[in-house]
Amino acid sequence: MTDAFVLGGVRTPVGRYGGSLSHIRTDELLGQTMVAACERVGVPLEKIEDIAAGCVNVAHEGMGDIARWGALAAGFPDSVPAVTINRFCASSLTAAISIGHAIQCDELGVGLAGGVESMSRSGWAQMKGDAPFSPRGPVLLLDTMWAGAGGPPNANLLARDAYIDMIRTAQNVADKYGLTRQEIDAFALRSQQHAVAARDSGRLAQEIHPVEIPGTRKEPAHLFEHDEFIRDGTTAEQLAALPPQPNTTQMTAGNSSGLSDGASAVVLASGAEAKALRIEPLARLVSSATYALDPQFMGIAPAWAIATALQRAKLSPEDVDVWEVHEAFAAQALGVLKELPNQLNGFTVPDDRLNPNGGAVAIGHPFGSSGTRYVLTLSTELSLREKRYGVLGVCVGSGQGVALVLENPNAR
């Protein structure tokens, strides 16, 4: 097998729902980010042999295969193929693993993985009757941000409550592991504090590609450069004062990831192609794994996926220098951290190795984009710290989890 390497990439700043990125077409947001990733790394667009991009909701300008349309709109040659992948929150992580596997099997030399989500621009869908052209009576409109692709739910899945709201699964995880509101809020505060420090030090700017925002009658054109969700001066008292969300007792707007927009992309290549392009790789893909469990406990599957990926890499958890655990909710991330010792022979993730730049609770979580954002963040962090191994785990709506182990090929 051939080694697959992350050469580098970029991400947009994460925008709030209805915020700075809400007026940019989703296909254009993805397309310009993929072009920016190639430019940042120094790879000509025509060198890309295949693209895989994640997007959860393409019921907008995605027109089905948003990876292909975004690439064409942004100026990739017609000869560059592209596919859109949907594994909910791990869509673009799955895309990166897919491109990596193709490289390892000698089916690709240079590929690109990316992802995008614009919750602001998620469309509306009309439900059809069961029979073609059947009279429908009243037409029901569904907001596809909450109703997936907009189709009618499956009665069998409804019966087992498989379509459970994600925030309710976070409450289930909190109840399962006996998490208190105080420790959930404390983890959310940690995320904000680390993200503020990373932004202010310029660490986040190293992976961000600023987005040009066109002017309006009220505001001049400007560069959008920083994540909009990061809150300066967040305190434990402020978080404790927030009311629980409906159908929960501990989940609040402060300890959950916010509705957001954004895109990210990374370029991957074989060692031979990286050498031919004279590009020093950031990271090597070592191993990956997936896992799934009851949708009622969405969020904790990464604990099993991480353990399996480390086993496949023949690494002990003590070998891992940086851990990126997705924060869909503070309670969900804490659930993963509580479960990991059960899967790793009692090993507890050291705080100074965990999500060093904050996580989705502070930065935001554009569903289709987060996976490749983590690949870029972890690759960059290993390089800056001159550390060797890192692992990332992303939870997935419906009860799945995906993990990836990366190695810094330049570590001493």
CSV table of C-alpha atoms in Angstrom, one decimal:
chain,number,residue,atom,x,y,z
A,1,MET,CA,0.0,0.0,0.0
A,2,THR,CA,1.0,3.6,-0.6
A,3,ASP,CA,1.0,6.2,2.2
A,4,ALA,CA,-1.5,9.0,2.0
A,5,PHE,CA,-0.6,12.5,3.2
A,6,VAL,CA,-2.4,15.7,4.1
A,7,LEU,CA,-0.6,18.4,2.3
A,8,GLY,CA,-2.6,21.3,3.8
A,9,GLY,CA,-5.8,23.2,3.4
A,10,VAL,CA,-8.0,26.0,4.5
A,11,ARG,CA,-11.3,26.7,6.2
A,12,THR,CA,-13.6,29.7,6.2
A,13,PRO,CA,-14.4,31.4,9.5
A,14,VAL,CA,-17.5,29.9,10.9
A,15,GLY,CA,-20.5,32.2,10.6
A,16,ARG,CA,-23.6,32.4,12.7
A,17,TYR,CA,-27.0,31.4,11.5
A,18,GLY,CA,-28.1,34.4,9.5
A,19,GLY,CA,-24.7,35.9,9.9
A,20,SER,CA,-21.8,37.0,7.6
A,21,LEU,CA,-21.8,33.9,5.3
A,22,SER,CA,-25.6,33.6,5.0
A,23,HIS,CA,-25.8,35.6,1.8
A,24,ILE,CA,-23.2,33.4,-0.1
A,25,ARG,CA,-24.5,30.6,-2.2
A,26,THR,CA,-23.6,27.2,-0.7
A,27,ASP,CA,-22.0,25.9,-3.9
A,28,GLU,CA,-19.9,29.0,-4.2
A,29,LEU,CA,-18.8,28.8,-0.6
A,30,LEU,CA,-17.6,25.3,-1.1
A,31,GLY,CA,-16.1,26.0,-4.5
A,32,GLN,CA,-14.0,29.0,-3.5
A,33,THR,CA,-12.8,27.2,-0.3
A,34,MET,CA,-11.6,24.2,-2.4
A,35,VAL,CA,-9.8,26.6,-4.8
A,36,ALA,CA,-8.2,28.4,-1.8
A,37,ALA,CA,-7.0,25.1,-0.4
A,38,CYS,CA,-5.2,24.3,-3.6
A,39,GLU,CA,-3.7,27.8,-3.8
A,40,ARG,CA,-2.6,27.7,-0.2
A,41,VAL,CA,-0.8,24.3,-0.7
A,42,GLY,CA,0.5,25.2,-4.2
A,43,VAL,CA,-1.3,22.5,-6.2
A,44,PRO,CA,-2.7,23.5,-9.6
A,45,LEU,CA,-6.4,22.8,-10.0
A,46,GLU,CA,-5.8,20.5,-12.9
A,47,LYS,CA,-3.6,18.2,-10.7
A,48,ILE,CA,-6.6,17.2,-8.6
A,49,GLU,CA,-7.7,13.8,-9.8
A,50,ASP,CA,-10.9,13.4,-7.6
A,51,ILE,CA,-12.9,15.4,-5.1
A,52,ALA,CA,-15.0,14.1,-2.2
A,53,ALA,CA,-17.0,16.7,-0.2
A,54,GLY,CA,-19.4,16.4,2.7
A,55,CYS,CA,-22.7,18.1,2.9
A,56,VAL,CA,-25.7,17.1,5.0
A,57,ASN,CA,-28.4,19.2,3.5
A,58,VAL,CA,-28.2,19.8,-0.2
A,59,ALA,CA,-31.8,21.0,-0.4
A,60,HIS,CA,-30.6,24.4,-1.5
A,61,GLU,CA,-28.1,25.5,-4.2
A,62,GLY,CA,-26.3,22.1,-3.8
A,63,MET,CA,-28.5,20.7,-6.5
A,64,GLY,CA,-27.7,17.1,-5.4
A,65,ASP,CA,-24.0,16.8,-6.0
A,66,ILE,CA,-22.7,20.0,-4.5
A,67,ALA,CA,-19.1,18.8,-4.7
A,68,ARG,CA,-19.3,18.7,-8.5
A,69,TRP,CA,-21.3,21.8,-9.0
A,70,GLY,CA,-19.2,23.8,-6.5
A,71,ALA,CA,-16.0,22.7,-8.3
A,72,LEU,CA,-17.2,23.6,-11.7
A,73,ALA,CA,-18.6,27.0,-10.5
A,74,ALA,CA,-15.2,27.8,-8.9
A,75,GLY,CA,-13.2,27.0,-12.0
A,76,PHE,CA,-11.9,23.5,-11.6
A,77,PRO,CA,-11.4,21.8,-15.0
A,78,ASP,CA,-14.3,19.9,-16.4
A,79,SER,CA,-12.1,16.8,-16.2
A,80,VAL,CA,-12.0,16.8,-12.3
A,81,PRO,CA,-14.7,14.5,-11.0
A,82,ALA,CA,-16.4,15.1,-7.6
A,83,VAL,CA,-18.8,13.3,-5.3
A,84,THR,CA,-20.9,14.5,-2.3
A,85,ILE,CA,-20.9,12.3,0.8
A,86,ASN,CA,-23.5,12.5,3.6
A,87,ARG,CA,-22.7,10.8,6.9
A,88,PHE,CA,-24.2,13.7,8.8
A,89,CYS,CA,-21.7,15.4,11.1
A,90,ALA,CA,-18.8,13.2,9.9
A,91,SER,CA,-19.5,13.7,6.2
A,92,SER,CA,-16.3,15.5,5.3
A,93,LEU,CA,-14.2,13.3,7.6
A,94,THR,CA,-15.6,10.3,5.7
A,95,ALA,CA,-14.7,12.2,2.5
A,96,ALA,CA,-11.1,12.7,3.6
A,97,ILE,CA,-10.8,9.0,4.6
A,98,SER,CA,-12.3,8.0,1.3
A,99,ILE,CA,-9.8,10.0,-0.7
A,100,GLY,CA,-7.0,8.7,1.6
A,101,HIS,CA,-8.0,5.1,0.9
A,102,ALA,CA,-8.0,5.7,-2.8
A,103,ILE,CA,-4.5,7.0,-2.6
A,104,GLN,CA,-3.4,4.1,-0.4
A,105,CYS,CA,-4.7,1.7,-3.0
A,106,ASP,CA,-2.8,3.5,-5.8
A,107,GLU,CA,-6.0,4.6,-7.5
A,108,LEU,CA,-5.3,8.3,-6.9
A,109,GLY,CA,-2.1,10.5,-6.8
A,110,VAL,CA,-3.6,13.8,-5.7
A,111,GLY,CA,-7.1,14.3,-4.3
A,112,LEU,CA,-9.2,16.9,-2.4
A,113,ALA,CA,-11.6,16.4,0.5
A,114,GLY,CA,-13.9,19.2,1.7
A,115,GLY,CA,-17.2,20.0,3.2
A,116,VAL,CA,-19.7,22.7,3.5
A,117,GLU,CA,-22.9,23.6,5.3
A,118,SER,CA,-25.1,26.6,5.3
A,119,MET,CA,-27.8,26.2,7.9
A,120,SER,CA,-28.9,29.7,7.0
A,121,ARG,CA,-29.7,28.7,3.4
A,122,SER,CA,-31.3,25.3,4.0
A,123,GLY,CA,-34.3,25.1,1.8
A,124,TRP,CA,-38.0,24.1,2.2
A,125,ALA,CA,-39.5,20.9,0.8
A,126,GLN,CA,-43.0,19.9,-0.1
A,127,MET,CA,-44.1,16.4,0.8
A,128,LYS,CA,-45.6,14.3,-2.0
A,129,GLY,CA,-48.4,11.7,-1.6
A,130,ASP,CA,-47.6,8.0,-1.6
A,131,ALA,CA,-48.8,7.5,-5.2
A,132,PRO,CA,-47.4,9.4,-8.2
A,133,PHE,CA,-49.6,12.4,-9.1
A,134,SER,CA,-51.9,11.6,-6.2
A,135,PRO,CA,-54.0,14.5,-4.9
A,136,ARG,CA,-52.4,15.9,-1.8
A,137,GLY,CA,-54.9,18.2,-0.3
A,138,PRO,CA,-53.1,20.7,2.0
A,139,VAL,CA,-49.4,21.1,1.1
A,140,LEU,CA,-47.1,20.7,4.0
A,141,LEU,CA,-43.8,22.6,3.9
A,142,LEU,CA,-40.8,21.2,5.8
A,143,ASP,CA,-37.8,23.1,6.9
A,144,THR,CA,-35.1,20.8,5.6
A,145,MET,CA,-32.6,21.9,8.2
A,146,TRP,CA,-34.6,20.0,10.7
A,147,ALA,CA,-36.3,17.4,8.5
A,148,GLY,CA,-33.3,16.0,6.5
A,149,ALA,CA,-34.0,15.9,2.8
A,150,GLY,CA,-37.7,16.7,3.4
A,151,GLY,CA,-39.3,13.3,2.9
A,152,PRO,CA,-41.9,11.8,5.1
A,153,PRO,CA,-40.6,9.9,8.1
A,154,ASN,CA,-40.5,6.0,8.2
A,155,ALA,CA,-43.1,4.7,10.6
A,156,ASN,CA,-40.8,2.0,12.0
A,157,LEU,CA,-38.2,4.5,12.8
A,158,LEU,CA,-40.7,6.8,14.4
A,159,ALA,CA,-41.9,4.0,16.6
A,160,ARG,CA,-38.5,3.6,18.1
A,161,ASP,CA,-37.9,7.3,18.2
A,162,ALA,CA,-34.8,7.0,15.9
A,163,TYR,CA,-35.4,10.5,14.6
A,164,ILE,CA,-34.8,11.9,18.1
A,165,ASP,CA,-33.7,15.5,18.4
A,166,MET,CA,-29.9,15.7,18.8
A,167,ILE,CA,-30.3,17.9,21.9
A,168,ARG,CA,-32.4,15.2,23.5
A,169,THR,CA,-29.6,12.6,22.8
A,170,ALA,CA,-27.2,14.9,24.6
A,171,GLN,CA,-29.5,14.9,27.6
A,172,ASN,CA,-29.6,11.1,27.4
A,173,VAL,CA,-25.8,11.0,27.4
A,174,ALA,CA,-25.7,13.3,30.4
A,175,ASP,CA,-28.2,11.1,32.3
A,176,LYS,CA,-26.3,7.9,31.3
A,177,TYR,CA,-23.0,9.2,32.7
A,178,GLY,CA,-24.4,11.1,35.6
A,179,LEU,CA,-23.1,14.5,34.3
A,180,THR,CA,-24.0,17.6,36.3
A,181,ARG,CA,-25.0,20.9,34.9
A,182,GLN,CA,-21.9,22.4,36.6
A,183,GLU,CA,-19.4,20.1,34.8
A,184,ILE,CA,-21.2,20.5,31.5
A,185,ASP,CA,-21.1,24.3,31.7
A,186,ALA,CA,-17.4,24.0,32.9
A,187,PHE,CA,-16.5,22.1,29.7
A,188,ALA,CA,-18.3,24.7,27.6
A,189,LEU,CA,-16.4,27.5,29.4
A,190,ARG,CA,-13.2,25.6,28.7
A,191,SER,CA,-14.0,25.5,25.0
A,192,GLN,CA,-14.7,29.2,24.9
A,193,GLN,CA,-11.5,30.1,26.8
A,194,HIS,CA,-9.3,27.9,24.6
A,195,ALA,CA,-10.9,29.3,21.4
A,196,VAL,CA,-10.5,32.9,22.5
A,197,ALA,CA,-6.8,32.2,23.2
A,198,ALA,CA,-6.3,30.5,19.9
A,199,ARG,CA,-7.9,33.3,18.0
A,200,ASP,CA,-6.1,36.1,19.9
A,201,SER,CA,-2.7,34.3,19.4
A,202,GLY,CA,-3.2,34.0,15.7
A,203,ARG,CA,-3.4,30.2,15.8
A,204,LEU,CA,-6.8,30.0,14.2
A,205,ALA,CA,-5.8,32.5,11.5
A,206,GLN,CA,-3.2,30.0,10.3
A,207,GLU,CA,-5.9,27.7,9.0
A,208,ILE,CA,-8.6,30.3,8.1
A,209,HIS,CA,-9.0,31.7,4.6
A,210,PRO,CA,-10.9,35.1,4.9
A,211,VAL,CA,-14.0,35.4,2.9
A,212,GLU,CA,-14.8,38.6,0.9
A,213,ILE,CA,-18.3,39.8,1.9
A,214,PRO,CA,-19.9,42.1,-0.8
A,215,GLY,CA,-21.1,45.5,0.3
A,216,THR,CA,-24.7,46.5,0.7
A,217,ARG,CA,-26.6,49.7,1.0
A,218,LYS,CA,-26.1,49.6,4.7
A,219,GLU,CA,-22.6,48.1,5.0
A,220,PRO,CA,-19.4,48.4,2.9
A,221,ALA,CA,-17.6,45.3,1.5
A,222,HIS,CA,-15.3,43.7,4.1
A,223,LEU,CA,-13.2,40.7,4.9
A,224,PHE,CA,-14.8,38.1,7.2
A,225,GLU,CA,-11.8,36.8,9.1
A,226,HIS,CA,-12.8,35.4,12.5
A,227,ASP,CA,-15.3,32.8,13.8
A,228,GLU,CA,-18.5,34.6,14.9
A,229,PHE,CA,-19.5,32.2,17.7
A,230,ILE,CA,-16.4,32.7,19.9
A,231,ARG,CA,-17.6,34.8,22.9
A,232,ASP,CA,-15.2,37.0,24.7
A,233,GLY,CA,-15.4,37.2,28.4
A,234,THR,CA,-17.7,34.2,28.9
A,235,THR,CA,-18.1,33.4,32.6
A,236,ALA,CA,-19.4,30.4,34.6
A,237,GLU,CA,-22.0,32.6,36.0
A,238,GLN,CA,-23.3,33.6,32.6
A,239,LEU,CA,-23.5,30.0,31.5
A,240,ALA,CA,-25.3,28.9,34.7
A,241,ALA,CA,-27.9,31.6,34.2
A,242,LEU,CA,-29.0,30.3,30.8
A,243,PRO,CA,-32.3,28.3,30.9
A,244,PRO,CA,-32.4,24.6,29.7
A,245,GLN,CA,-33.7,24.0,26.2
A,246,PRO,CA,-37.1,22.3,25.7
A,247,ASN,CA,-37.3,18.6,26.6
A,248,THR,CA,-33.9,18.8,28.4
A,249,THR,CA,-32.9,19.6,32.0
A,250,GLN,CA,-29.2,20.6,31.4
A,251,MET,CA,-28.7,21.5,27.7
A,252,THR,CA,-28.5,25.3,27.0
A,253,ALA,CA,-27.6,27.6,24.2
A,254,GLY,CA,-24.2,28.1,26.0
A,255,ASN,CA,-23.2,24.5,26.3
A,256,SER,CA,-24.3,23.4,22.8
A,257,SER,CA,-22.8,24.1,19.4
A,258,GLY,CA,-24.6,26.8,17.5
A,259,LEU,CA,-26.4,26.9,14.2
A,260,SER,CA,-23.7,27.9,11.7
A,261,ASP,CA,-22.4,28.2,8.2
A,262,GLY,CA,-18.9,27.4,6.8
A,263,ALA,CA,-16.7,25.4,4.5
A,264,SER,CA,-13.3,23.6,4.7
A,265,ALA,CA,-11.0,21.7,2.4
A,266,VAL,CA,-7.7,19.7,2.5
A,267,VAL,CA,-5.5,18.4,-0.3
A,268,LEU,CA,-4.2,14.9,0.0
A,269,ALA,CA,-1.5,13.1,-2.0
A,270,SER,CA,0.8,10.1,-2.1
A,271,GLY,CA,4.4,10.5,-1.0
A,272,ALA,CA,5.6,10.4,-4.6
A,273,GLU,CA,3.2,13.1,-5.8
A,274,ALA,CA,4.0,15.3,-2.8
A,275,LYS,CA,7.7,15.0,-3.7
A,276,ALA,CA,7.1,15.7,-7.3
A,277,LEU,CA,5.1,18.8,-6.3
A,278,ARG,CA,7.9,19.8,-3.8
A,279,ILE,CA,5.4,20.1,-1.0
A,280,GLU,CA,6.3,19.0,2.6
A,281,PRO,CA,3.3,17.0,3.9
A,282,LEU,CA,1.6,18.1,7.2
A,283,ALA,CA,0.4,14.7,8.2
A,284,ARG,CA,0.2,11.0,7.2
A,285,LEU,CA,-3.1,9.1,7.5
A,286,VAL,CA,-2.4,6.2,9.7
A,287,SER,CA,-5.7,4.4,10.4
A,288,SER,CA,-9.5,5.0,10.7
A,289,ALA,CA,-12.5,3.4,12.1
A,290,THR,CA,-16.3,3.7,12.4
A,291,TYR,CA,-18.8,2.5,15.0
A,292,ALA,CA,-22.5,2.7,15.6
A,293,LEU,CA,-25.0,2.3,18.4
A,294,ASP,CA,-28.5,3.2,19.5
A,295,PRO,CA,-29.5,6.6,18.0
A,296,GLN,CA,-30.9,7.5,21.5
A,297,PHE,CA,-27.3,7.9,22.7
A,298,MET,CA,-26.0,9.8,19.7
A,299,GLY,CA,-22.6,11.3,20.6
A,300,ILE,CA,-20.6,8.6,22.4
A,301,ALA,CA,-19.8,6.3,19.5
A,302,PRO,CA,-16.4,8.1,18.8
A,303,ALA,CA,-15.1,6.4,22.0
A,304,TRP,CA,-15.3,3.0,20.4
A,305,ALA,CA,-14.2,4.3,17.0
A,306,ILE,CA,-11.1,6.0,18.5
A,307,ALA,CA,-10.2,2.8,20.4
A,308,THR,CA,-10.5,0.7,17.2
A,309,ALA,CA,-8.5,3.2,15.1
A,310,LEU,CA,-5.7,3.3,17.7
A,311,GLN,CA,-5.7,-0.5,17.8
A,312,ARG,CA,-5.4,-0.7,14.0
A,313,ALA,CA,-2.5,1.8,14.2
A,314,LYS,CA,-0.9,-0.4,16.8
A,315,LEU,CA,-0.6,2.6,19.1
A,316,SER,CA,-1.3,2.9,22.8
A,317,PRO,CA,-3.3,6.0,24.0
A,318,GLU,CA,-0.2,7.2,25.7
A,319,ASP,CA,1.4,7.6,22.3
A,320,VAL,CA,-1.2,10.2,21.3
A,321,ASP,CA,0.0,13.8,21.6
A,322,VAL,CA,-3.2,15.7,20.5
A,323,TRP,CA,-6.8,14.5,20.9
A,324,GLU,CA,-9.6,16.3,18.9
A,325,VAL,CA,-13.0,15.2,20.3
A,326,HIS,CA,-16.0,16.7,18.5
A,327,GLU,CA,-18.2,19.0,20.6
A,328,ALA,CA,-21.7,18.8,19.2
A,329,PHE,CA,-22.7,19.4,22.8
A,330,ALA,CA,-20.5,19.8,25.9
A,331,ALA,CA,-22.4,16.9,27.5
A,332,GLN,CA,-21.8,14.7,24.4
A,333,ALA,CA,-18.1,15.4,24.4
A,334,LEU,CA,-17.9,14.7,28.1
A,335,GLY,CA,-19.7,11.4,27.5
A,336,VAL,CA,-17.0,10.4,25.0
A,337,LEU,CA,-14.3,11.3,27.6
A,338,LYS,CA,-16.1,9.3,30.3
A,339,GLU,CA,-16.5,6.3,28.0
A,340,LEU,CA,-12.9,6.3,26.6
A,341,PRO,CA,-11.3,4.9,29.8
A,342,ASN,CA,-13.7,1.9,29.5
A,343,GLN,CA,-12.4,1.3,25.9
A,344,LEU,CA,-8.7,2.2,26.6
A,345,ASN,CA,-7.9,0.1,29.7
A,346,GLY,CA,-8.5,3.0,32.1
A,347,PHE,CA,-6.6,5.7,30.1
A,348,THR,CA,-7.9,9.2,30.7
A,349,VAL,CA,-7.2,11.9,28.1
A,350,PRO,CA,-4.9,14.5,29.6
A,351,ASP,CA,-6.5,18.0,29.6
A,352,ASP,CA,-3.5,19.6,28.1
A,353,ARG,CA,-3.7,17.3,25.0
A,354,LEU,CA,-7.5,17.7,24.5
A,355,ASN,CA,-9.0,20.2,22.0
A,356,PRO,CA,-6.2,22.7,22.5
A,357,ASN,CA,-7.9,25.4,20.4
A,358,GLY,CA,-11.4,24.9,21.7
A,359,GLY,CA,-14.1,23.0,19.9
A,360,ALA,CA,-17.5,23.2,18.2
A,361,VAL,CA,-19.2,24.6,21.3
A,362,ALA,CA,-17.2,27.7,20.9
A,363,ILE,CA,-16.3,27.8,17.2
A,364,GLY,CA,-19.5,26.4,15.7
A,365,HIS,CA,-20.5,23.3,13.8
A,366,PRO,CA,-21.4,23.6,10.1
A,367,PHE,CA,-22.4,19.9,9.8
A,368,GLY,CA,-20.8,19.0,6.4
A,369,SER,CA,-17.6,21.1,7.0
A,370,SER,CA,-16.5,20.1,10.5
A,371,GLY,CA,-14.8,16.8,9.6
A,372,THR,CA,-12.2,18.3,7.3
A,373,ARG,CA,-11.9,21.2,9.6
A,374,TYR,CA,-10.7,18.8,12.3
A,375,VAL,CA,-8.3,17.1,9.8
A,376,LEU,CA,-6.8,20.5,9.1
A,377,THR,CA,-6.7,21.6,12.7
A,378,LEU,CA,-5.1,18.4,14.0
A,379,SER,CA,-2.6,18.3,11.1
A,380,THR,CA,-1.6,21.9,11.8
A,381,GLU,CA,-1.4,21.4,15.6
A,382,LEU,CA,0.9,18.4,15.3
A,383,SER,CA,3.2,20.4,13.0
A,384,LEU,CA,3.3,23.4,15.3
A,385,ARG,CA,3.9,21.4,18.4
A,386,GLU,CA,6.4,19.1,16.6
A,387,LYS,CA,4.5,16.2,18.0
A,388,ARG,CA,4.0,12.8,16.3
A,389,TYR,CA,0.5,11.4,16.7
A,390,GLY,CA,-3.0,12.8,16.9
A,391,VAL,CA,-6.4,11.3,16.8
A,392,LEU,CA,-9.8,12.8,16.1
A,393,GLY,CA,-13.3,11.5,16.7
A,394,VAL,CA,-16.6,12.9,15.4
A,395,CYS,CA,-20.0,11.8,16.5
A,396,VAL,CA,-22.8,11.3,13.9
A,397,GLY,CA,-26.5,11.8,14.1
A,398,SER,CA,-28.3,8.4,14.1
A,399,GLY,CA,-25.7,7.0,16.6
A,400,GLN,CA,-22.5,6.6,14.5
A,401,GLY,CA,-18.9,7.7,15.2
A,402,VAL,CA,-15.9,8.1,13.0
A,403,ALA,CA,-12.2,8.3,14.0
A,404,LEU,CA,-8.9,9.0,12.2
A,405,VAL,CA,-5.3,8.7,13.4
A,406,LEU,CA,-2.7,11.1,11.9
A,407,GLU,CA,1.0,11.2,12.2
A,408,ASN,CA,3.3,14.2,11.8
A,409,PRO,CA,6.0,12.8,9.4
A,410,ASN,CA,8.4,15.5,10.5
A,411,ALA,CA,8.2,14.9,14.2
A,412,ARG,CA,11.5,14.4,16.0
